[in-house]
mmCIF file of C-alpha atoms and ligand atoms in Angstrom:
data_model
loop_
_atom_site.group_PDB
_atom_site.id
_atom_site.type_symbol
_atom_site.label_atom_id
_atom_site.label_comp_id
_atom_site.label_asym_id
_atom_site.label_seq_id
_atom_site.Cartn_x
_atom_site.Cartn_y
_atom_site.Cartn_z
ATOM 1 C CA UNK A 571 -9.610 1.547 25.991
ATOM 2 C CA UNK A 572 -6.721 3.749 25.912
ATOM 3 C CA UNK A 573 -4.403 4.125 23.570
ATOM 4 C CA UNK A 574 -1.710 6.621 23.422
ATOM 5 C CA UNK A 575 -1.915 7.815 19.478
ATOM 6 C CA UNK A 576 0.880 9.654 19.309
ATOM 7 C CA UNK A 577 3.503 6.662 20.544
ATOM 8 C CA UNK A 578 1.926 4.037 18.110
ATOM 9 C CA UNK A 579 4.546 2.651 15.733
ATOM 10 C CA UNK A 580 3.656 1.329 11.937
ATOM 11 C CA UNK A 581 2.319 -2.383 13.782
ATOM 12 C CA UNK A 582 -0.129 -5.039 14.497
ATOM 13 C CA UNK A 583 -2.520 -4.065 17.444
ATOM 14 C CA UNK A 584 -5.813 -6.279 17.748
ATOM 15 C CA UNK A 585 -8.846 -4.558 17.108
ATOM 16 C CA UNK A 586 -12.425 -5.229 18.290
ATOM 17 C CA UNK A 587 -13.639 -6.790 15.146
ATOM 18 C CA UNK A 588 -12.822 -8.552 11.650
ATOM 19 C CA UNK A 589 -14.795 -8.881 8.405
ATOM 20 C CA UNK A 590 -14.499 -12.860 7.606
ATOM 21 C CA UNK A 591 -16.230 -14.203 4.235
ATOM 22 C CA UNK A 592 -15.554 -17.801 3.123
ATOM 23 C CA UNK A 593 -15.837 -19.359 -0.815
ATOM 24 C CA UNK A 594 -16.613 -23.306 -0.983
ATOM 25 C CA UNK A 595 -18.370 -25.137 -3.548
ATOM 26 C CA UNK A 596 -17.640 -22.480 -6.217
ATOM 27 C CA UNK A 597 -19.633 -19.597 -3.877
ATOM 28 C CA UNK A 598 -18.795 -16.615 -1.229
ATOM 29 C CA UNK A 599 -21.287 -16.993 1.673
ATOM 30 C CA UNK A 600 -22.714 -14.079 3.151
ATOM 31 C CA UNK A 601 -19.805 -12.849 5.091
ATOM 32 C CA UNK A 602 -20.153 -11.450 8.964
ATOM 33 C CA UNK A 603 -18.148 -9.852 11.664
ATOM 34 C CA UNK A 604 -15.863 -11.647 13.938
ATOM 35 C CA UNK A 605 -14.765 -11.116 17.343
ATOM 36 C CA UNK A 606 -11.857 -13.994 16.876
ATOM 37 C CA UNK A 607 -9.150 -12.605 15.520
ATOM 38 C CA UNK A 608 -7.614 -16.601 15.106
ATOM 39 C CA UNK A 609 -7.543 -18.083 11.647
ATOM 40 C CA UNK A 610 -7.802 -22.335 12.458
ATOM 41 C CA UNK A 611 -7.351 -23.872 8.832
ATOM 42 C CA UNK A 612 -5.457 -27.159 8.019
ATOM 43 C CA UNK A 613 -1.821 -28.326 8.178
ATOM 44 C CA UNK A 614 -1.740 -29.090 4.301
ATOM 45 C CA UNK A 615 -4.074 -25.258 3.878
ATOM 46 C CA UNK A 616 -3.184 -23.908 -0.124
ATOM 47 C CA UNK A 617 -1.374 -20.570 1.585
ATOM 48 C CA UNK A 618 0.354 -22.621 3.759
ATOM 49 C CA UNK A 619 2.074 -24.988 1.456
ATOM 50 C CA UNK A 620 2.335 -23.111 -2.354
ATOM 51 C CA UNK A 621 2.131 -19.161 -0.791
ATOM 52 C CA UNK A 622 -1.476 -18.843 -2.444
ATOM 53 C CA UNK A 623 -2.233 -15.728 -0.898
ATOM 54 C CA UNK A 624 -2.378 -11.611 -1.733
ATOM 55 C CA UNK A 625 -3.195 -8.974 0.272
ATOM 56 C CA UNK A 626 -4.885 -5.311 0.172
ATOM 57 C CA UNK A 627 -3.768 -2.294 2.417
ATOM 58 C CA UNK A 628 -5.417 1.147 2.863
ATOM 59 C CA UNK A 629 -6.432 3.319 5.529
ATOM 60 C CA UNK A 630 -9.135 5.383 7.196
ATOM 61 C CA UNK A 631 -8.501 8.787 8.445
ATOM 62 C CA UNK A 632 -10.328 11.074 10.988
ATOM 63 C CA UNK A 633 -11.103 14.393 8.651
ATOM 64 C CA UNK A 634 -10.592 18.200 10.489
ATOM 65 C CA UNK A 635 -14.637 18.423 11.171
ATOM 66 C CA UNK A 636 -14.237 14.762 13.042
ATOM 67 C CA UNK A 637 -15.602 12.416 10.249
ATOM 68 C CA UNK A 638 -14.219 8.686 9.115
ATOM 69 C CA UNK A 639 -13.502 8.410 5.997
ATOM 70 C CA UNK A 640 -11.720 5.847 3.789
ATOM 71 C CA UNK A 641 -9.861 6.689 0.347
ATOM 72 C CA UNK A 642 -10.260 5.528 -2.823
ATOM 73 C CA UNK A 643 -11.563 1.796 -1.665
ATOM 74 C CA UNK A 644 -12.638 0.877 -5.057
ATOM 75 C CA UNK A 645 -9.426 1.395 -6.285
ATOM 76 C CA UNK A 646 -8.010 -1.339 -3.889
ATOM 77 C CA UNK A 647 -11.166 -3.708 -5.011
ATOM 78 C CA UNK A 648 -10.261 -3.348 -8.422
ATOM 79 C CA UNK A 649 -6.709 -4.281 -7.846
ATOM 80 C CA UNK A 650 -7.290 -7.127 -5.281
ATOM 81 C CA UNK A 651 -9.953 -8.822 -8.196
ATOM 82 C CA UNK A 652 -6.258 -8.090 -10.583
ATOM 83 C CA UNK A 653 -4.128 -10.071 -7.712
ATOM 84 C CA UNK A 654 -7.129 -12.916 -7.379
ATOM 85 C CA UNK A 655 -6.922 -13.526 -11.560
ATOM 86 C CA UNK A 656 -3.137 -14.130 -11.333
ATOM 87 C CA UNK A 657 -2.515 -16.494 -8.814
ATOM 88 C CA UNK A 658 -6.263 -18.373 -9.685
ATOM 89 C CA UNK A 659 -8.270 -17.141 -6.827
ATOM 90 C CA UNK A 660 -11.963 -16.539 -6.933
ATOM 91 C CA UNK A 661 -12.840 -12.873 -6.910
ATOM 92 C CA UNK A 662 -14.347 -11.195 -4.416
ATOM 93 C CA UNK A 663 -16.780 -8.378 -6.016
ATOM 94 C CA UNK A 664 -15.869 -4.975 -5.786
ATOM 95 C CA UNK A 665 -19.238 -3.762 -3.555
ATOM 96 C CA UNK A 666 -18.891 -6.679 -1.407
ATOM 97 C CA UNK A 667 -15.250 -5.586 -0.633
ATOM 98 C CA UNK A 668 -16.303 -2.011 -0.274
ATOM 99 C CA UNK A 669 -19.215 -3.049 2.264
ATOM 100 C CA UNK A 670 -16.953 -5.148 3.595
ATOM 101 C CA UNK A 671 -14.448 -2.271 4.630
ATOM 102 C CA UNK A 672 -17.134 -0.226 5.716
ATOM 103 C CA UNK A 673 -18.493 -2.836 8.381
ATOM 104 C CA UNK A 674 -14.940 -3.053 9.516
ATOM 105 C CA UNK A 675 -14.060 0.565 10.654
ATOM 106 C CA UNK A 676 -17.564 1.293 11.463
ATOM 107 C CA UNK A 677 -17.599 -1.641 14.052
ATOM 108 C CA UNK A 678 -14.246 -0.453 15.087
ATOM 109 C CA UNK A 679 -14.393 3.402 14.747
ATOM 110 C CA UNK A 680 -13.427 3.963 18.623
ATOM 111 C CA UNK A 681 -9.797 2.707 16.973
ATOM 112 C CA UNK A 682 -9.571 5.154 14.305
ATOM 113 C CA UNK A 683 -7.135 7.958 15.621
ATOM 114 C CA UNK A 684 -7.767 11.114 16.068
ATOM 115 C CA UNK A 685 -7.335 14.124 13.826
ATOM 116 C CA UNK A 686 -4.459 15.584 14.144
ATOM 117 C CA UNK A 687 -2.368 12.957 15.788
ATOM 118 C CA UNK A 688 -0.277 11.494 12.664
ATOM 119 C CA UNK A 689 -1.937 8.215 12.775
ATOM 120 C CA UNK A 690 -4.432 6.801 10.983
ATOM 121 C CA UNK A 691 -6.323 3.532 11.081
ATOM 122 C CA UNK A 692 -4.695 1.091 8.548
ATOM 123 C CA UNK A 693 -6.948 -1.477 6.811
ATOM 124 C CA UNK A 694 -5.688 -4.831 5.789
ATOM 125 C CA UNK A 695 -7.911 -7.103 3.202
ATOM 126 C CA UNK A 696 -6.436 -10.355 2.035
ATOM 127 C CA UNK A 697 -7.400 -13.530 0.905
ATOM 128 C CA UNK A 698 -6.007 -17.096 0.651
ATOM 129 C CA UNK A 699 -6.496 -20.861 0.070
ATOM 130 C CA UNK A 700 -7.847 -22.687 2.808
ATOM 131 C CA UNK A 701 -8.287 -26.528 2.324
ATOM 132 C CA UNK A 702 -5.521 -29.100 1.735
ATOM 133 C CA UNK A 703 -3.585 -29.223 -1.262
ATOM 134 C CA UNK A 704 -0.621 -31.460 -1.940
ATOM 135 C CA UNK A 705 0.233 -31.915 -5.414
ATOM 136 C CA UNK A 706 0.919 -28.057 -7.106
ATOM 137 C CA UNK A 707 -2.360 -27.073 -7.527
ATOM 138 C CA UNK A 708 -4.752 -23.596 -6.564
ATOM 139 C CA UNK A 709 -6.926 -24.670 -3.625
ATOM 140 C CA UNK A 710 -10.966 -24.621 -3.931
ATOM 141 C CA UNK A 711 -11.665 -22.918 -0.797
ATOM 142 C CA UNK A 712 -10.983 -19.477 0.339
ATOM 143 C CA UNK A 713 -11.268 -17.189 3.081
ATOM 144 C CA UNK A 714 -11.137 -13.070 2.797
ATOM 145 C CA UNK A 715 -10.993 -11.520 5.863
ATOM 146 C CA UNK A 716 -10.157 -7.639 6.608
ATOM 147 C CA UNK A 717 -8.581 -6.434 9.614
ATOM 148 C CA UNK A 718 -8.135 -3.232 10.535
ATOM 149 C CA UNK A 719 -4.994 -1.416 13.419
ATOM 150 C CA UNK A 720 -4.389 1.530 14.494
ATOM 151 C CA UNK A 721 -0.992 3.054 12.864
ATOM 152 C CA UNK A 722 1.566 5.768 13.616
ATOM 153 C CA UNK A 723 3.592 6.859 10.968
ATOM 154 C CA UNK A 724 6.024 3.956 8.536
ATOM 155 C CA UNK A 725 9.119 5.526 8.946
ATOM 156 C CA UNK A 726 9.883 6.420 12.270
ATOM 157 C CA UNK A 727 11.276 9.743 12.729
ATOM 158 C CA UNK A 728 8.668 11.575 10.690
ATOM 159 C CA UNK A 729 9.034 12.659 7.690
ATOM 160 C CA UNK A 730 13.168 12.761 7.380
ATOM 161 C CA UNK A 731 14.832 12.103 3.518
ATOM 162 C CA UNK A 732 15.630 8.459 3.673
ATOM 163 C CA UNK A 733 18.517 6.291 1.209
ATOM 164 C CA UNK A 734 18.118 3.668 -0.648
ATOM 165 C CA UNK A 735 20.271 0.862 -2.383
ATOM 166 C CA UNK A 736 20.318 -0.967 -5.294
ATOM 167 C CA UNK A 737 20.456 -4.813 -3.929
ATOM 168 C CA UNK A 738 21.654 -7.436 -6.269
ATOM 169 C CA UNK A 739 18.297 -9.150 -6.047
ATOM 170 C CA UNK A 740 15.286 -9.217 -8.232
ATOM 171 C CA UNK A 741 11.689 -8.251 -6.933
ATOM 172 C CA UNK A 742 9.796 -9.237 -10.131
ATOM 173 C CA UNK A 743 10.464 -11.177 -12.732
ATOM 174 C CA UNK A 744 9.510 -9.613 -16.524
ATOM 175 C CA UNK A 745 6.359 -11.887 -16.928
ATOM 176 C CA UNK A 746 5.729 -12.624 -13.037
ATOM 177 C CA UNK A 747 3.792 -11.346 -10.201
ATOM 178 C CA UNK A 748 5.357 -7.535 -9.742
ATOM 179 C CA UNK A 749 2.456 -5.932 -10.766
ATOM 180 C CA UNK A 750 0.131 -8.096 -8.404
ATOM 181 C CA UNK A 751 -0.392 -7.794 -4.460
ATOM 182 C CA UNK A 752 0.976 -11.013 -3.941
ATOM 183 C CA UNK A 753 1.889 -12.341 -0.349
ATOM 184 C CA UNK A 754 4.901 -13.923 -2.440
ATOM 185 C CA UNK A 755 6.322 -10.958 -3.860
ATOM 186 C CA UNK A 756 7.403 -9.965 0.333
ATOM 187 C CA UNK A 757 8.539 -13.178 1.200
ATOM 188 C CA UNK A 758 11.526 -13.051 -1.438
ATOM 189 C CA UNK A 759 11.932 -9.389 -0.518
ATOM 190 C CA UNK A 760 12.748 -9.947 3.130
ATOM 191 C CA UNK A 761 16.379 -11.586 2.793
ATOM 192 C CA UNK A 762 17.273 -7.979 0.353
ATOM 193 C CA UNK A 763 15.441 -5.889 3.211
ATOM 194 C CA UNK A 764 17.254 -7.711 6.106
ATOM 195 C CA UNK A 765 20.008 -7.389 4.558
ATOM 196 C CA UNK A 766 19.597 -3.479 3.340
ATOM 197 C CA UNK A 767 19.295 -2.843 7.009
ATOM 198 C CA UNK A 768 22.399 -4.300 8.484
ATOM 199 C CA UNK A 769 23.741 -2.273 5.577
ATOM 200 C CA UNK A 770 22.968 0.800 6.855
ATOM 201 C CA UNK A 771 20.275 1.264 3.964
ATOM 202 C CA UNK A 772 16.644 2.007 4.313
ATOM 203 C CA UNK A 773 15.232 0.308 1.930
ATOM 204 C CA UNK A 774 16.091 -1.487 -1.848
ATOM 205 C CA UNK A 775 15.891 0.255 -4.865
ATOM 206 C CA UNK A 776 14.978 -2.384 -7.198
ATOM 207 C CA UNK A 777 16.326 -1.920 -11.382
ATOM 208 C CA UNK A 778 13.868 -4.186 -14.275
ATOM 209 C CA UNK A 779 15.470 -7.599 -14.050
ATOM 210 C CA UNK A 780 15.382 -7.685 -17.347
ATOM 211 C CA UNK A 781 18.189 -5.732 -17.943
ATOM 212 C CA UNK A 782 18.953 -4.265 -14.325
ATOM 213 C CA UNK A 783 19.304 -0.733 -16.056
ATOM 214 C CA UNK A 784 15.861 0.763 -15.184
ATOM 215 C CA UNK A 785 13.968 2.245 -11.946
ATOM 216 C CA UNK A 786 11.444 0.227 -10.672
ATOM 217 C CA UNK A 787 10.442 0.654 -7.287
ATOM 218 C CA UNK A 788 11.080 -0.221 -3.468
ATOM 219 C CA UNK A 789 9.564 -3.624 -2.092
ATOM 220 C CA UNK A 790 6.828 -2.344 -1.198
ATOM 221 C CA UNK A 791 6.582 1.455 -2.415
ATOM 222 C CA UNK A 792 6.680 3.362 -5.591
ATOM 223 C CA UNK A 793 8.762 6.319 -6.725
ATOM 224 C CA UNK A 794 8.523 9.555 -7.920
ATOM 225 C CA UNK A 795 11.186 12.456 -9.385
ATOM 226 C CA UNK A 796 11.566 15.751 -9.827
ATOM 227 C CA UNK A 797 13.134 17.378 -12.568
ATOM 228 C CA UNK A 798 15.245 20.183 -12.276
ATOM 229 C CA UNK A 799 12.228 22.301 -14.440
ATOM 230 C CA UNK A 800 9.116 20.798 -11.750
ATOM 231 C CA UNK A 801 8.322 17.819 -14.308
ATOM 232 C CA UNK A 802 7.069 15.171 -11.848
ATOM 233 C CA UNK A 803 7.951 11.500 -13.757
ATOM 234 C CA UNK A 804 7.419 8.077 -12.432
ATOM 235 C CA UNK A 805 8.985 4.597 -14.004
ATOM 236 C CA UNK A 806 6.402 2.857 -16.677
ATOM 237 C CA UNK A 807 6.853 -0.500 -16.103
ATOM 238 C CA UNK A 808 4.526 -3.700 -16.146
ATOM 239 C CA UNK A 809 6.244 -5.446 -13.584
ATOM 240 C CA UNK A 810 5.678 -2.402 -10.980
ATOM 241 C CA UNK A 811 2.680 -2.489 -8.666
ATOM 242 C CA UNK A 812 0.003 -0.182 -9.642
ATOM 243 C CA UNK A 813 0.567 2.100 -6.502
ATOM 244 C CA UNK A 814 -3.205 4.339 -5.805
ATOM 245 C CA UNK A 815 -0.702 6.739 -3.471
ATOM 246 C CA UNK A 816 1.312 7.328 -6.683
ATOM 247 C CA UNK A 817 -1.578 7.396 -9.388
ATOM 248 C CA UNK A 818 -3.268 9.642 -7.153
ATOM 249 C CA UNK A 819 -0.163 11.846 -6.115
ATOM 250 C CA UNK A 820 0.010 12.302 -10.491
ATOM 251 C CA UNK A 821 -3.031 13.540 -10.667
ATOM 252 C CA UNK A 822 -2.821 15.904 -7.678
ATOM 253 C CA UNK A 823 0.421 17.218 -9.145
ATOM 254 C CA UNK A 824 -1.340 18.422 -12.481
ATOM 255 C CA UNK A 825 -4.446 19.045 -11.550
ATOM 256 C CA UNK A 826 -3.850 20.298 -8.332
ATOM 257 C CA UNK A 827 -0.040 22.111 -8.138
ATOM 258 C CA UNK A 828 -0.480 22.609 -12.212
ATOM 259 C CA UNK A 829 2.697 20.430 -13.205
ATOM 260 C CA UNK A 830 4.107 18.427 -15.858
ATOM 261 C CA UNK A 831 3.628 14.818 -15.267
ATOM 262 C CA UNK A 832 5.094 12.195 -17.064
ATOM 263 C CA UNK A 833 5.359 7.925 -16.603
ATOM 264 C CA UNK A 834 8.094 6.865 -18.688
ATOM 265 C CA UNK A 835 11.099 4.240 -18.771
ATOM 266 C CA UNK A 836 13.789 5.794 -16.313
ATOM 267 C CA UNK A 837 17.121 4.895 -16.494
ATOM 268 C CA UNK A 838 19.228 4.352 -13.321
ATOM 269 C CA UNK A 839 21.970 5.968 -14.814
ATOM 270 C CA UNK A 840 19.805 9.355 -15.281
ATOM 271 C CA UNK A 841 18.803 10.051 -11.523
ATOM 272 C CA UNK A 842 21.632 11.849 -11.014
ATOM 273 C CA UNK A 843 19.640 14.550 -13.225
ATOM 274 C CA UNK A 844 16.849 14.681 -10.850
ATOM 275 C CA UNK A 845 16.464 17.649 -7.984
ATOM 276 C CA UNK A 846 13.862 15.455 -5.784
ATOM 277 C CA UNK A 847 12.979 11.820 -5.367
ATOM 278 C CA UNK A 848 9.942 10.325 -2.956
ATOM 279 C CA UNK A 849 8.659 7.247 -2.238
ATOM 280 C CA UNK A 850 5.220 6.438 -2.401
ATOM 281 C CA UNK A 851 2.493 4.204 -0.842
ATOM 282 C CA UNK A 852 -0.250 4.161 1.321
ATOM 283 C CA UNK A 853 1.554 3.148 4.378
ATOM 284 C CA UNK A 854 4.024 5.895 3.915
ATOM 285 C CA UNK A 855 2.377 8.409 1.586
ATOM 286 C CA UNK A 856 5.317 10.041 0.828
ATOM 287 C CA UNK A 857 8.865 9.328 1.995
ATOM 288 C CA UNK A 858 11.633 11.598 0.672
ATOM 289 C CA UNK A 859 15.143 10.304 -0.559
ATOM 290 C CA UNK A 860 17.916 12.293 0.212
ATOM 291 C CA UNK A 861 20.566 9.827 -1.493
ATOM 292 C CA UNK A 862 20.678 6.539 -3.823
ATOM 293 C CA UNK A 863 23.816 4.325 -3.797
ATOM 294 C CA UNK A 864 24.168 2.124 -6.593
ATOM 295 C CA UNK A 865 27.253 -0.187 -6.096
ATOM 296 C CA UNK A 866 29.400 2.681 -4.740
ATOM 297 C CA UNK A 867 27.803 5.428 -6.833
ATOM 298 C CA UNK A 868 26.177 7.699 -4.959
ATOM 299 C CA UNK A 869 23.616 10.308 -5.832
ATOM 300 C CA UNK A 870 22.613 12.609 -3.848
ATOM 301 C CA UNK A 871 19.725 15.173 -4.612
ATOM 302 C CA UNK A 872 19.703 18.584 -4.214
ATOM 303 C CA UNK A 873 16.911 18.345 -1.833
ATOM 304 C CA UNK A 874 19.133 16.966 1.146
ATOM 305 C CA UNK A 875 19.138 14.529 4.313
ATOM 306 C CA UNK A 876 17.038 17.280 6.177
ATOM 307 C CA UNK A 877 13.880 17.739 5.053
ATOM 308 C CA UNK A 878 11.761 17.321 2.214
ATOM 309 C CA UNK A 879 11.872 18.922 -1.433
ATOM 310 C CA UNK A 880 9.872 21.623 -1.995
ATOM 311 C CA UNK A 881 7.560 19.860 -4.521
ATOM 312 C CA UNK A 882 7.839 16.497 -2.423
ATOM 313 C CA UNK A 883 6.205 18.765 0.226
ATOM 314 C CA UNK A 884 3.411 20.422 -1.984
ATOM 315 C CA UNK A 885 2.546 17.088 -3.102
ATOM 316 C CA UNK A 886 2.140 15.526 0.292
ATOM 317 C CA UNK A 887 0.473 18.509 2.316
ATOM 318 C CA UNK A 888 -2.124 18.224 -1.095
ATOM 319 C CA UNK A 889 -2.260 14.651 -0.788
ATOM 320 C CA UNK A 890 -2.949 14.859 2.828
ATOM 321 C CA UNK A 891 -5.099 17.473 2.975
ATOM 322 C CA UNK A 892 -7.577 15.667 0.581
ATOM 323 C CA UNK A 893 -7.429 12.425 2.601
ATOM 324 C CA UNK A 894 -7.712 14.600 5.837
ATOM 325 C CA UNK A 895 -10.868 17.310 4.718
ATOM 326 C CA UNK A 896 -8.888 19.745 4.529
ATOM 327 C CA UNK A 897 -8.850 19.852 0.935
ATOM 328 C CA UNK A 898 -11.870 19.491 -1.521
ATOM 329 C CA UNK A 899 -11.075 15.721 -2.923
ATOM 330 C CA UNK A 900 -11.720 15.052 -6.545
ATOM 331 C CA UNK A 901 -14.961 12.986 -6.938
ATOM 332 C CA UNK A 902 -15.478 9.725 -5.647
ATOM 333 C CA UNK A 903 -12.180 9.859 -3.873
ATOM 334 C CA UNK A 904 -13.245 10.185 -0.357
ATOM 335 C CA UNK A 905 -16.128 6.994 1.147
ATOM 336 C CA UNK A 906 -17.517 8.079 4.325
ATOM 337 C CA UNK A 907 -17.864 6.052 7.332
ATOM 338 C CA UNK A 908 -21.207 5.924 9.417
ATOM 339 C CA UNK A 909 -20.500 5.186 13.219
ATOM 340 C CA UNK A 910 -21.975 1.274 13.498
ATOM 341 C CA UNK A 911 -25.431 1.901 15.318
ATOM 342 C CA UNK A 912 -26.152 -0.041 18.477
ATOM 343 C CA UNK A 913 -28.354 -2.658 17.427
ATOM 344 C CA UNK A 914 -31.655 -2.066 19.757
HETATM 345 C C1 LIG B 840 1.179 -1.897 -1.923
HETATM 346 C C2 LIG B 840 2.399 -1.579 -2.710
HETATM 347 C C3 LIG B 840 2.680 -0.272 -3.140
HETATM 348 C C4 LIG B 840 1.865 0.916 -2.750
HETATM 349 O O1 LIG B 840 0.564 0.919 -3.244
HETATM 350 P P1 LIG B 840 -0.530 1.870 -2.624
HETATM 351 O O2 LIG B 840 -1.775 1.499 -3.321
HETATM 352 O O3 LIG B 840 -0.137 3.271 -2.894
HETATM 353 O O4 LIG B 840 -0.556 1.591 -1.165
HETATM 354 C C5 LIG B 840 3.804 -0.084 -3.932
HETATM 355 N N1 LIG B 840 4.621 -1.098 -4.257
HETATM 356 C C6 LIG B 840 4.387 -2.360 -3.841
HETATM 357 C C7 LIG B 840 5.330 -3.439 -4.237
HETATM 358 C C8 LIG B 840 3.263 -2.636 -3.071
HETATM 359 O O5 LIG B 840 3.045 -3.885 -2.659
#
């Protein structure tokens, strides 16, 4: 196998193995490895016909001293049981999932990049309904799998300031699924992102559809500001997805760089205040924005289209350091991987 780490882009590439767990009869069965990365379900399958599906994504990294480890995977298990209450899906236990993810890189560690090289190994758990359902009702059967892919970095380009728009679409509406990982919640994004794109835009800036005057988020990362005195704020919202990047980029910001943090309502109106803005997730860690355009008003941050804010910058050489070894992680934030052992 050869694989040239530094070209890979942010994509699918088929891995040696898959974690595959099925629920009938009200149960999980034991769960194993698979070499088939095919999923053969039927024509009238739950996901297929009412969407009932939600997804996980986190990654593995290859530390300095050349050990696999996997961040804050308890933190995804926590949020996928969230997801699997909200759309009426059986939950799949939090040290089964965490097993689960284990058994997955360690059967595939030869495809977990190397340090050093700006890619990582990205690790997709997701569930959905399996047998047929035709009247509007949650399916009875289930199947969780995890995959796993080798991944360069989201944005191509590195790490240049990107801008966003504010679409005239909704991501989540004020009681719905925004704050869930729901398969759903991308499907209605993809006409907005489509059409961001042959916009010239990177990606949407989405306001509360409530009242369309407050930040939210991207479709599929959070945000983050600075103020002009180093305060970093996020949006509070319950329609926002719980982001671990972001929650864990907070905490590395006070306890870490020794700032002022603060989640609060944020007014679209007010960014123009702000001297830095970032977006965060786990497939992009942190993504500067250089400029916001909100139906021909544009704000642009002090920071720039070239590089990075300075705090943006702390934050994500801290972030990455801890992911990477360089850094000594808060506890219980780093799970390391044991190679799989040949079986003899
Ligand atoms: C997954 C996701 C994020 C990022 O969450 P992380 O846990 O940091 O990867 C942010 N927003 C949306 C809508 C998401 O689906």
């Amino acid at each position: 196998m050869e694989i040239d780490w530094q070209s890979l882009g942010f994509g699918y590439m088929k891995t040696d193995y898959r974690y595959v767990a099925n629920f009938k009869d009200g149960k999980w069965d034991e769960g194993e490895l698979s070499t088939d990365s095919n999923v053969v379900i039927n024509e009238s399958a739950g996901v297929l016909q009412y969407a009932q599906t939600c997804f996980e994504g986190m990654k593995a990294y290859r530390t300095e001293d050349g050990r696999v480890v996997c961040f804050r995977p308890d933190l995804n298990a926590q949020r996928m049981i969230e997801s699997c209450k909200r759309l009426e899906m059986p939950i799949f236990p939090e040290e089964k999932f965490i097993d689960a993810v284990k058994q997955v890189v360690s059967k595939n560690i030869d495809f977990v990049p190397p340090y050093g090289s700006g890619a990582t190994l990205y690790i997709r758990p997701y569930m959905f309904g399996t047998n047929p359902v035709m009247g509007v009702k949650p399916a009875t059967e289930f199947q969780f799998r995890i995959f796993v892919s080798p991944v360069g970095p989201y944005f191509k380009g590195g790490i240049k300031p990107i801008t966003l728009r504010v679409p005239d679409f909704d991501r989540a509406a004020p009681l719905g699924t925004g704050h869930v990982k729901a398969g759903l919640n991308y499907a209605m994004s993809l006409h907005a992102i489509v059409d961001a794109h042959n916009q010239g835009y990177n990606e949407n800036l989405y306001v509360d559809s409530a009242t369309r005057t407050k930040v939210e988020e991207t479709g599929g990362a959070n945000i983050i500001f600075v103020t002009k005195d180093n305060k970093v704020i996020t949006p509070k919202s319950n329609t926002i997805l719980p982001s671990i990047t972001r929650r864990s980029l907070m905490y590395v910001a006070k306890e870490y760089l020794g700032l002022e943090v603060e989640e609060r309502e944020i007014g679209i109106n007010e960014i123009g205040n702000f001297k830095e803005c970032a977006l965060c997730g786990t497939a992009a860690v942190l993504s500067p924005v250089g400029k916001v355009v909100d139906h021909g008003k544009v704000t642009e941050f002090p920071s720039g289209m070239d590089k990075p804010g300075e705090i943006t910058q702390k934050l994500y050489d801290t972030l990455t350091g801890i992911q990477m070894g360089r850094i000594q992680a808060p506890k219980g934030w780093i799970y390391e991987i044991e190679p799989a052992k040949a079986i003899v």
